[in-house]
């Protein structure tokens, strides 16, 4: 019955988007292949097909999207790009600069994007003042996910500071559980690293380090402290961590093998897919030391210049559907994120999402809304790659020195820009 209701909602939603006379096909490159993510993509596919267009799925597994980008470059250079690809942040500007992207200004005007989406988001979607990409959602990256049963058995509360985290982790370890579920992949290492950095540096110095790429901040005493605390986190992950996918780490928290995970709110999609209820079966809390701060990751699709007129019509329908209110609701409920539109009815969203939306709006006013370095929002892919290398090498080397590593970080970033 639940599935029928969802399909009915999608049918009604699709009916609100004008049908286009010239049906075509969209090929969509994305890396949403885990449970909650796959459900989210299915909703978009269903709505597009309701309008008479066909969807060709081009999914490339890998949570951070590195594999997908490699495939995309090969396709684009050979003159055969997909209709749309999951690209975000500075990478949109790079693809725009190479002349691959098409304008969506007519769709944006018809859908009143400027009025309904915050400028901090729409600015990133434009190249030379024209829309070339569509935002799908807003993720908060600096979340801590916890299993309340495991915390209870270990006799600890949800940690609100890093010191509390380390103290709780010791007790959890002693109780026979894994304190922190983690996947040893560069983007996951960077996700934990930037959460520690946000706490230690504060929002202003975080921006100096990862947006401005300020050399003094990257190599300074506070960054040495970031690396020192980040190294300590490694004591609380298990030996099987290397190469583990993020959703497998989330399932360790769901199944009660591990107490906590530091991961963006796409993790909530996994809890939802497993039938878990926030506040009862799991806890969502700000990453230790980052209450009131919001590290944002905006998923988006960039749209490529294609020739077939029917496929161009399908492409425009896809762009319009992504920001349709019905899709925004269905998608974000599945994905764990919050809608990118500020005029949404949030009544169907859970407490984690409501907390996220409240912090998103408040942090935009206080200056505590910062772009995620780990997820490609704060800087170029070149600078991000340099940071990844230093962070991951440090995290996996028990003998690495925090002070030397901060110097290495500054040098690596300087070489990349």
CSV table of C-alpha atoms in Angstrom, one decimal, residues 64 66 69 88 90-91 94 186-187 190-191 194 210 213 372-391 409 412-413 416-417:
chain,number,residue,atom,x,y,z
A,64,UNK,CA,32.8,10.5,-3.3
A,66,UNK,CA,36.0,10.1,-8.1
A,69,UNK,CA,34.4,11.9,-12.8
A,88,UNK,CA,29.1,20.2,-7.9
A,90,UNK,CA,34.0,24.5,-8.3
A,91,UNK,CA,33.9,21.6,-10.8
A,94,UNK,CA,35.7,24.1,-14.6
A,186,UNK,CA,40.3,9.4,1.2
A,187,UNK,CA,37.0,11.3,1.1
A,190,UNK,CA,38.7,14.1,4.8
A,191,UNK,CA,35.1,14.1,6.1
A,194,UNK,CA,37.1,18.7,8.4
A,210,UNK,CA,39.9,25.7,3.0
A,213,UNK,CA,43.8,28.5,1.1
A,372,UNK,CA,32.6,21.3,2.8
A,373,UNK,CA,36.2,20.8,1.7
A,374,UNK,CA,35.8,17.0,1.7
A,375,UNK,CA,32.9,17.2,-0.6
A,376,UNK,CA,34.2,19.6,-3.2
A,377,UNK,CA,32.3,22.7,-2.1
A,378,UNK,CA,35.2,24.9,-0.8
A,379,UNK,CA,37.9,24.8,-3.4
A,380,UNK,CA,39.1,23.3,-6.7
A,381,UNK,CA,39.5,19.6,-7.2
A,382,UNK,CA,43.2,20.1,-7.5
A,383,UNK,CA,43.6,21.7,-4.1
A,384,UNK,CA,41.1,19.2,-2.6
A,385,UNK,CA,43.2,16.3,-4.1
A,386,UNK,CA,46.3,17.7,-2.5
A,387,UNK,CA,44.6,17.9,0.9
A,388,UNK,CA,43.2,14.4,0.6
A,389,UNK,CA,46.7,13.0,0.0
A,390,UNK,CA,48.2,14.7,3.0
A,391,UNK,CA,45.3,13.9,5.3
A,409,UNK,CA,49.7,20.5,3.9
A,412,UNK,CA,50.9,20.5,-1.1
A,413,UNK,CA,48.1,23.1,-1.5
A,416,UNK,CA,48.2,22.6,-6.5
A,417,UNK,CA,47.0,26.2,-7.0
